[in-house]
Short mmCIF file of C-alpha atoms in Angstrom, two decimals:
data_model
loop_
_atom_site.label_atom_id
_atom_site.label_comp_id
_atom_site.label_asym_id
_atom_site.label_seq_id
_atom_site.Cartn_x
_atom_site.Cartn_y
_atom_site.Cartn_z
CA UNK A 106 1.77 36.14 39.86
CA UNK A 107 2.04 33.80 36.86
CA UNK A 108 4.40 30.85 36.83
CA UNK A 109 6.55 32.70 34.29
CA UNK A 110 6.80 35.74 36.53
CA UNK A 111 7.82 33.59 39.48
CA UNK A 112 10.62 31.92 37.47
CA UNK A 113 11.81 35.23 36.01
CA UNK A 114 11.88 36.80 39.46
CA UNK A 115 13.92 33.91 40.84
CA UNK A 116 16.55 34.39 38.10
CA UNK A 117 16.69 38.15 38.67
CA UNK A 118 16.98 37.80 42.45
CA UNK A 119 19.73 35.22 42.18
CA UNK A 120 21.69 36.87 39.42
CA UNK A 121 21.61 40.43 40.72
CA UNK A 122 21.60 39.50 44.43
CA UNK A 123 18.67 41.78 45.17
CA UNK A 124 15.75 41.42 47.58
CA UNK A 125 12.60 39.96 46.13
CA UNK A 126 10.48 42.97 47.14
CA UNK A 127 12.56 45.25 44.94
CA UNK A 128 11.75 43.26 41.81
CA UNK A 129 8.51 45.04 40.94
CA UNK A 130 6.72 45.22 37.62
CA UNK A 131 8.40 48.49 36.64
CA UNK A 132 11.81 47.81 38.25
CA UNK A 133 14.55 48.62 35.76
CA UNK A 134 17.42 46.14 35.84
CA UNK A 135 20.00 48.87 35.41
CA UNK A 136 18.45 51.89 37.17
CA UNK A 137 16.71 50.15 40.08
CA UNK A 138 18.38 46.78 40.55
CA UNK A 139 22.04 47.72 40.11
CA UNK A 140 22.73 45.71 36.95
CA UNK A 141 25.48 46.74 34.56
CA UNK A 142 25.13 46.27 30.81
CA UNK A 143 26.86 42.90 30.92
CA UNK A 144 24.44 41.74 33.63
CA UNK A 145 21.52 42.44 31.30
CA UNK A 146 23.18 40.29 28.62
CA UNK A 147 23.60 37.51 31.16
CA UNK A 148 19.99 37.83 32.33
CA UNK A 149 18.78 37.40 28.78
CA UNK A 150 21.02 34.34 28.43
CA UNK A 151 19.52 32.92 31.61
CA UNK A 152 15.96 33.59 30.42
CA UNK A 153 16.72 31.84 27.13
CA UNK A 154 17.88 28.76 28.95
CA UNK A 155 15.16 28.68 31.57
CA UNK A 156 12.38 28.98 29.01
CA UNK A 157 13.97 27.30 26.00
CA UNK A 158 13.48 30.33 23.77
CA UNK A 159 15.71 32.47 21.56
CA UNK A 160 15.74 36.18 22.32
CA UNK A 161 17.27 38.06 19.36
CA UNK A 162 19.61 40.96 20.12
CA UNK A 163 17.17 43.65 18.95
CA UNK A 164 14.46 42.22 21.19
CA UNK A 165 16.87 41.86 24.10
CA UNK A 166 17.49 45.60 23.98
CA UNK A 167 13.80 46.29 24.65
CA UNK A 168 13.83 44.21 27.84
CA UNK A 169 14.67 46.87 30.40
CA UNK A 170 12.42 46.01 33.35
CA UNK A 171 11.14 42.95 35.13
CA UNK A 172 7.73 43.59 33.57
CA UNK A 173 9.29 43.78 30.08
CA UNK A 174 10.93 40.42 30.59
CA UNK A 175 7.76 38.68 31.80
CA UNK A 176 5.74 40.19 28.94
CA UNK A 177 8.26 39.16 26.29
CA UNK A 178 8.64 35.63 27.57
CA UNK A 179 4.87 35.16 27.99
CA UNK A 180 4.37 36.20 24.36
CA UNK A 181 7.26 34.07 23.13
CA UNK A 182 6.00 30.89 24.77
CA UNK B 98 52.68 25.10 37.68
CA UNK B 99 50.44 25.71 34.65
CA UNK B 100 48.11 22.76 35.10
CA UNK B 101 45.24 22.81 32.58
CA UNK B 102 43.70 19.49 33.57
CA UNK B 103 39.97 19.56 32.92
CA UNK B 104 40.15 22.63 30.67
CA UNK B 105 39.32 22.54 26.97
CA UNK B 106 41.17 24.65 24.43
CA UNK B 107 40.21 25.51 20.86
CA UNK B 108 43.21 26.36 18.69
CA UNK B 109 42.87 27.70 15.16
CA UNK B 110 45.63 27.24 12.62
CA UNK B 111 46.69 24.08 14.43
CA UNK B 112 48.01 22.61 11.18
CA UNK B 113 50.77 25.23 11.11
CA UNK B 114 54.08 25.33 12.92
CA UNK B 115 53.15 27.70 15.72
CA UNK B 116 49.60 26.35 16.08
CA UNK B 117 50.88 22.79 16.35
CA UNK B 118 53.36 23.78 19.05
CA UNK B 119 50.60 25.59 20.97
CA UNK B 120 48.39 22.51 20.79
CA UNK B 121 51.23 20.33 22.10
CA UNK B 122 51.99 22.71 24.97
CA UNK B 123 48.38 23.00 26.13
CA UNK B 124 47.80 19.27 25.69
CA UNK B 125 50.99 18.57 27.62
CA UNK B 126 49.62 20.65 30.50
CA UNK B 127 46.56 18.41 30.62
CA UNK B 128 44.03 20.30 28.49
CA UNK B 129 41.66 18.81 25.95
CA UNK B 130 42.55 20.37 22.62
CA UNK B 131 40.34 21.13 19.63
CA UNK B 132 42.55 21.34 16.56
CA UNK B 133 41.14 23.59 13.88
CA UNK B 134 42.51 24.40 10.45
CA UNK B 135 41.77 24.09 6.78
CA UNK B 136 44.13 21.21 5.97
CA UNK B 137 42.70 18.03 7.47
CA UNK B 138 45.69 15.70 6.97
CA UNK B 139 48.13 17.56 9.21
CA UNK B 140 45.38 17.96 11.82
CA UNK B 141 44.76 14.22 11.83
CA UNK B 142 48.49 13.55 12.11
CA UNK B 143 48.79 15.92 15.05
CA UNK B 144 45.76 14.39 16.75
CA UNK B 145 47.24 10.91 16.30
CA UNK B 146 50.53 12.10 17.77
CA UNK B 147 48.81 13.65 20.79
CA UNK B 148 46.53 10.67 21.39
CA UNK B 149 43.72 11.08 23.90
CA UNK B 150 42.07 14.46 24.51
CA UNK B 151 42.67 15.71 20.94
CA UNK B 152 39.81 16.54 18.58
CA UNK B 153 40.01 17.48 14.91
CA UNK B 154 37.68 20.35 13.96
CA UNK B 155 38.32 21.44 10.35
CA UNK B 156 37.15 24.95 9.47
CA UNK B 157 37.70 27.44 6.67
CA UNK B 158 38.06 30.76 8.47
CA UNK B 159 37.15 32.62 5.28
CA UNK B 160 33.67 31.07 5.50
CA UNK B 161 31.56 33.12 7.93
CA UNK B 162 29.00 30.40 8.58
CA UNK B 163 31.66 27.80 9.28
CA UNK B 164 33.40 30.18 11.69
CA UNK B 165 30.17 30.86 13.57
CA UNK B 166 29.53 27.13 13.86
CA UNK B 167 33.02 26.25 15.10
CA UNK B 168 32.66 27.21 18.81
CA UNK B 169 29.51 25.10 19.02
CA UNK B 170 31.20 22.12 17.40
CA UNK B 171 34.16 22.50 19.73
CA UNK B 172 31.91 22.65 22.80
CA UNK B 173 30.05 19.56 21.63
CA UNK B 174 33.29 17.65 21.07
CA UNK B 175 35.05 18.69 24.28
CA UNK B 176 32.19 19.62 26.63
CA UNK B 177 33.18 23.29 26.76
CA UNK B 178 35.62 25.84 25.42
CA UNK B 179 37.56 27.35 28.32
CA UNK B 180 40.53 28.55 26.30
CA UNK B 181 40.47 30.04 22.81
CA UNK B 182 43.67 30.60 20.87
CA UNK B 183 43.14 32.57 17.67
CA UNK B 184 46.32 31.61 15.90
CA UNK B 185 45.29 31.13 12.27
CA UNK B 186 46.53 33.71 9.84
CA UNK B 187 47.19 34.23 6.18
CA UNK B 188 49.36 36.69 4.28
CA UNK B 189 48.72 38.26 0.87
CA UNK B 190 51.71 40.57 0.66
CA UNK B 191 51.87 43.33 -1.88
CA UNK B 192 53.05 46.89 -2.11
CA UNK B 193 50.36 49.20 -0.84
CA UNK B 194 49.95 50.93 -4.20
CA UNK B 195 49.42 47.59 -5.90
CA UNK B 196 47.28 45.94 -3.25
CA UNK B 197 43.91 44.81 -4.54
CA UNK B 198 40.67 45.04 -2.59
CA UNK B 199 40.63 41.26 -2.55
CA UNK B 200 44.11 41.01 -1.05
CA UNK B 201 43.08 43.49 1.60
CA UNK B 202 39.73 41.92 2.37
CA UNK B 203 40.80 38.29 2.52
CA UNK B 204 43.52 39.07 5.07
CA UNK B 205 41.14 41.16 7.18
CA UNK B 206 38.45 38.46 6.98
CA UNK B 207 40.61 35.51 7.98
CA UNK B 208 42.89 37.23 10.48
CA UNK B 209 40.62 39.78 12.14
CA UNK B 210 36.94 39.11 11.44
CA UNK B 211 37.19 35.40 12.21
CA UNK B 212 38.88 36.28 15.49
CA UNK B 213 35.95 38.55 16.34
CA UNK B 214 33.43 35.84 15.49
CA UNK B 215 35.21 33.12 17.43
CA UNK B 216 35.64 35.32 20.51
CA UNK B 217 31.94 36.12 20.39
CA UNK B 218 31.07 32.47 19.98
CA UNK B 219 32.96 31.24 23.04
CA UNK B 220 32.00 34.05 25.43
CA UNK B 221 28.65 32.68 26.46
CA UNK B 222 30.13 29.51 27.92
CA UNK B 223 32.99 31.40 29.55
CA UNK B 224 30.62 33.94 31.13
CA UNK B 225 28.55 31.16 32.65
CA UNK B 226 31.64 29.36 33.87
CA UNK B 227 33.08 32.61 35.25
CA UNK B 228 36.40 31.51 33.78
CA UNK B 229 37.94 31.89 30.37
CA UNK B 230 41.17 32.58 28.55
CA UNK B 231 41.42 34.13 25.10
CA UNK B 232 44.82 34.47 23.48
CA UNK B 233 44.92 36.25 20.14
CA UNK B 234 48.10 35.67 18.17
CA UNK B 235 49.06 39.03 16.70
CA UNK B 236 52.47 39.83 15.21
CA UNK B 237 55.39 42.15 15.75
CA UNK B 238 54.47 43.81 12.46
CA UNK B 239 51.14 44.86 13.97
CA UNK B 240 53.19 47.12 16.23
CA UNK B 241 56.05 48.10 13.92
CA UNK B 242 54.55 47.91 10.42
CA UNK B 243 56.26 46.15 7.55
CA UNK B 244 56.60 47.13 3.90
CA UNK B 245 54.40 44.97 1.71
CA UNK B 246 52.18 43.96 4.61
CA UNK B 247 49.71 46.84 4.99
CA UNK B 248 46.81 44.40 5.13
CA UNK B 249 48.48 41.95 7.51
CA UNK B 250 49.79 44.67 9.83
CA UNK B 251 46.33 46.28 9.93
CA UNK B 252 44.69 42.99 10.84
CA UNK B 253 47.30 42.19 13.50
CA UNK B 254 47.13 45.67 15.05
CA UNK B 255 43.33 45.38 14.91
CA UNK B 256 43.49 42.21 16.99
CA UNK B 257 45.35 44.11 19.72
CA UNK B 258 42.75 46.89 19.99
CA UNK B 259 39.95 44.37 19.85
CA UNK B 260 41.51 42.25 22.59
CA UNK B 261 41.89 45.25 24.87
CA UNK B 262 38.28 46.34 24.37
CA UNK B 263 36.96 42.87 25.06
CA UNK B 264 39.30 42.51 28.03
CA UNK B 265 37.60 45.52 29.64
CA UNK B 266 34.14 44.11 29.08
CA UNK B 267 34.63 40.63 30.51
CA UNK B 268 37.33 41.07 33.16
CA UNK B 269 34.74 41.04 35.96
CA UNK B 270 33.62 37.58 34.83
CA UNK B 271 36.97 35.88 35.27
CA UNK B 272 37.78 35.98 31.57
CA UNK B 273 41.12 37.34 30.39
CA UNK B 274 41.84 38.45 26.85
CA UNK B 275 45.40 38.99 25.73
CA UNK B 276 47.40 39.27 22.55
CA UNK B 277 50.73 37.59 21.89
CA UNK B 278 52.94 39.09 19.21
CA UNK B 279 55.59 36.75 17.81
CA UNK B 280 58.58 38.08 15.92
CA UNK B 281 60.31 35.93 13.29
CA UNK B 282 59.68 32.28 14.08
CA UNK B 283 60.99 29.22 12.22
CA UNK B 284 57.93 27.97 10.35
CA UNK B 285 56.87 27.09 6.82
CA UNK B 286 55.99 30.79 6.43
CA UNK B 287 59.56 31.95 7.15
CA UNK B 288 61.16 28.97 5.32
CA UNK B 289 60.13 30.67 2.11
CA UNK B 290 62.53 33.54 2.78
CA UNK B 291 65.80 33.53 0.85
CA UNK B 292 69.14 33.25 2.67
CA UNK B 293 69.82 36.91 1.93
CA UNK B 294 66.48 37.90 3.42
CA UNK B 295 67.16 35.76 6.48
CA UNK B 296 70.59 37.29 6.99
CA UNK B 297 69.10 40.76 6.74
CA UNK B 298 66.41 39.91 9.26
CA UNK B 299 68.88 38.43 11.71
CA UNK B 300 70.85 41.68 11.86
CA UNK B 301 67.70 43.21 13.36
CA UNK B 302 67.33 40.59 16.09
CA UNK B 303 69.54 41.09 19.15
CA UNK B 304 69.38 37.42 20.09
CA UNK B 305 70.82 36.64 16.63
CA UNK B 306 68.42 33.87 15.72
CA UNK B 307 64.84 33.19 14.79
CA UNK B 308 62.47 31.99 17.49
CA UNK B 309 61.17 28.45 17.81
CA UNK B 310 57.43 27.68 17.73
CA UNK B 311 57.76 26.17 21.22
CA UNK B 312 58.90 29.57 22.52
CA UNK B 313 55.59 31.07 21.37
CA UNK B 314 53.66 28.12 22.75
CA UNK B 315 55.22 28.66 26.18
CA UNK B 316 53.81 32.19 26.23
CA UNK B 317 50.36 30.93 25.23
CA UNK B 318 50.53 28.31 27.97
CA UNK B 319 51.26 31.00 30.54
CA UNK B 320 48.46 33.31 29.35
CA UNK B 321 46.05 30.33 29.37
CA UNK B 322 46.93 29.25 32.88
CA UNK B 323 45.11 29.93 36.16
CA UNK B 324 48.32 31.70 37.27
CA UNK B 325 47.77 34.43 34.64
CA UNK B 326 44.38 35.48 36.07
CA UNK B 327 45.69 39.00 36.74
CA UNK B 328 47.06 39.47 33.22
CA UNK B 329 44.51 40.91 30.82
CA UNK B 330 44.46 43.36 27.94
CA UNK B 331 48.18 43.07 27.48
CA UNK B 332 50.33 42.15 24.51
CA UNK B 333 53.14 39.72 25.18
CA UNK B 334 55.95 40.34 22.70
CA UNK B 335 58.13 37.31 21.97
CA UNK B 336 60.58 38.48 19.35
CA UNK B 337 64.17 38.05 20.52
CA UNK B 338 64.43 41.75 21.23
CA UNK B 339 63.68 42.70 17.63
CA UNK B 340 61.22 45.33 18.84
CA UNK B 341 61.36 46.29 22.48
CA UNK B 342 57.81 47.41 23.15
#
């Protein structure tokens, strides 16, 4: 797993209080990890801070799964 | 009770009578206060009177860019924005049939749209802190209507619906959002009324007098306090019984 994926997973695990094993590539924040819509906004805020990037609202909407997040952040770096 | 030590409050319209009283009340409870308004001189005077923990943050609420920048400036000056009081407001009264698009739009922009933008701007910090207080100063006319104030009443009623919607969204994060609706308060705005107008108004107020700015500020202090954590999405009417809602 890339360094980015490790850091993203840590944020997801901490923020959503889920077990690490559940955070798989295709795990949906809302459908699989129990996030509500406000949680997804907060996750994006946390990603922005951790990686020093700006994630515009229209892009944030496309980040639905753990894999989406890692892909977006990898490309944004 | 009502100790705001260590909290930082941003107050718009702080150069006015009610805004100034709100700033004094929150500052008196120990909060840092960010004083915003268009007129710099009265803001500086108020800051000098308050002394430490007061910051002057001029802003034209009709200017969208300036409004968007204000929460950031306030957070830089005070370290955070834990309490937001959207108090600024303008009136452009006219009979509905004569009201121009500009009279309508300017009142909606300054009173309602700037409130939306400022709420949005402070939420990020409040969400992270898991604590926040937003108090939107509405008006009794937002609930009752008032001839000649179709624009103002629309904006003030709009603030109530907006506050309730936002209150739902952020309640789980320790952030409360409430509206406070003053009735007739002794300020520069009501000084302009003629004696006849004042007499007519007073017949409608069971307490038989206009309210004092400090009586509004006391309500804001309560809604901003840790003690009001269970109060959200409500409208606190402070109007001497003029409208019992």
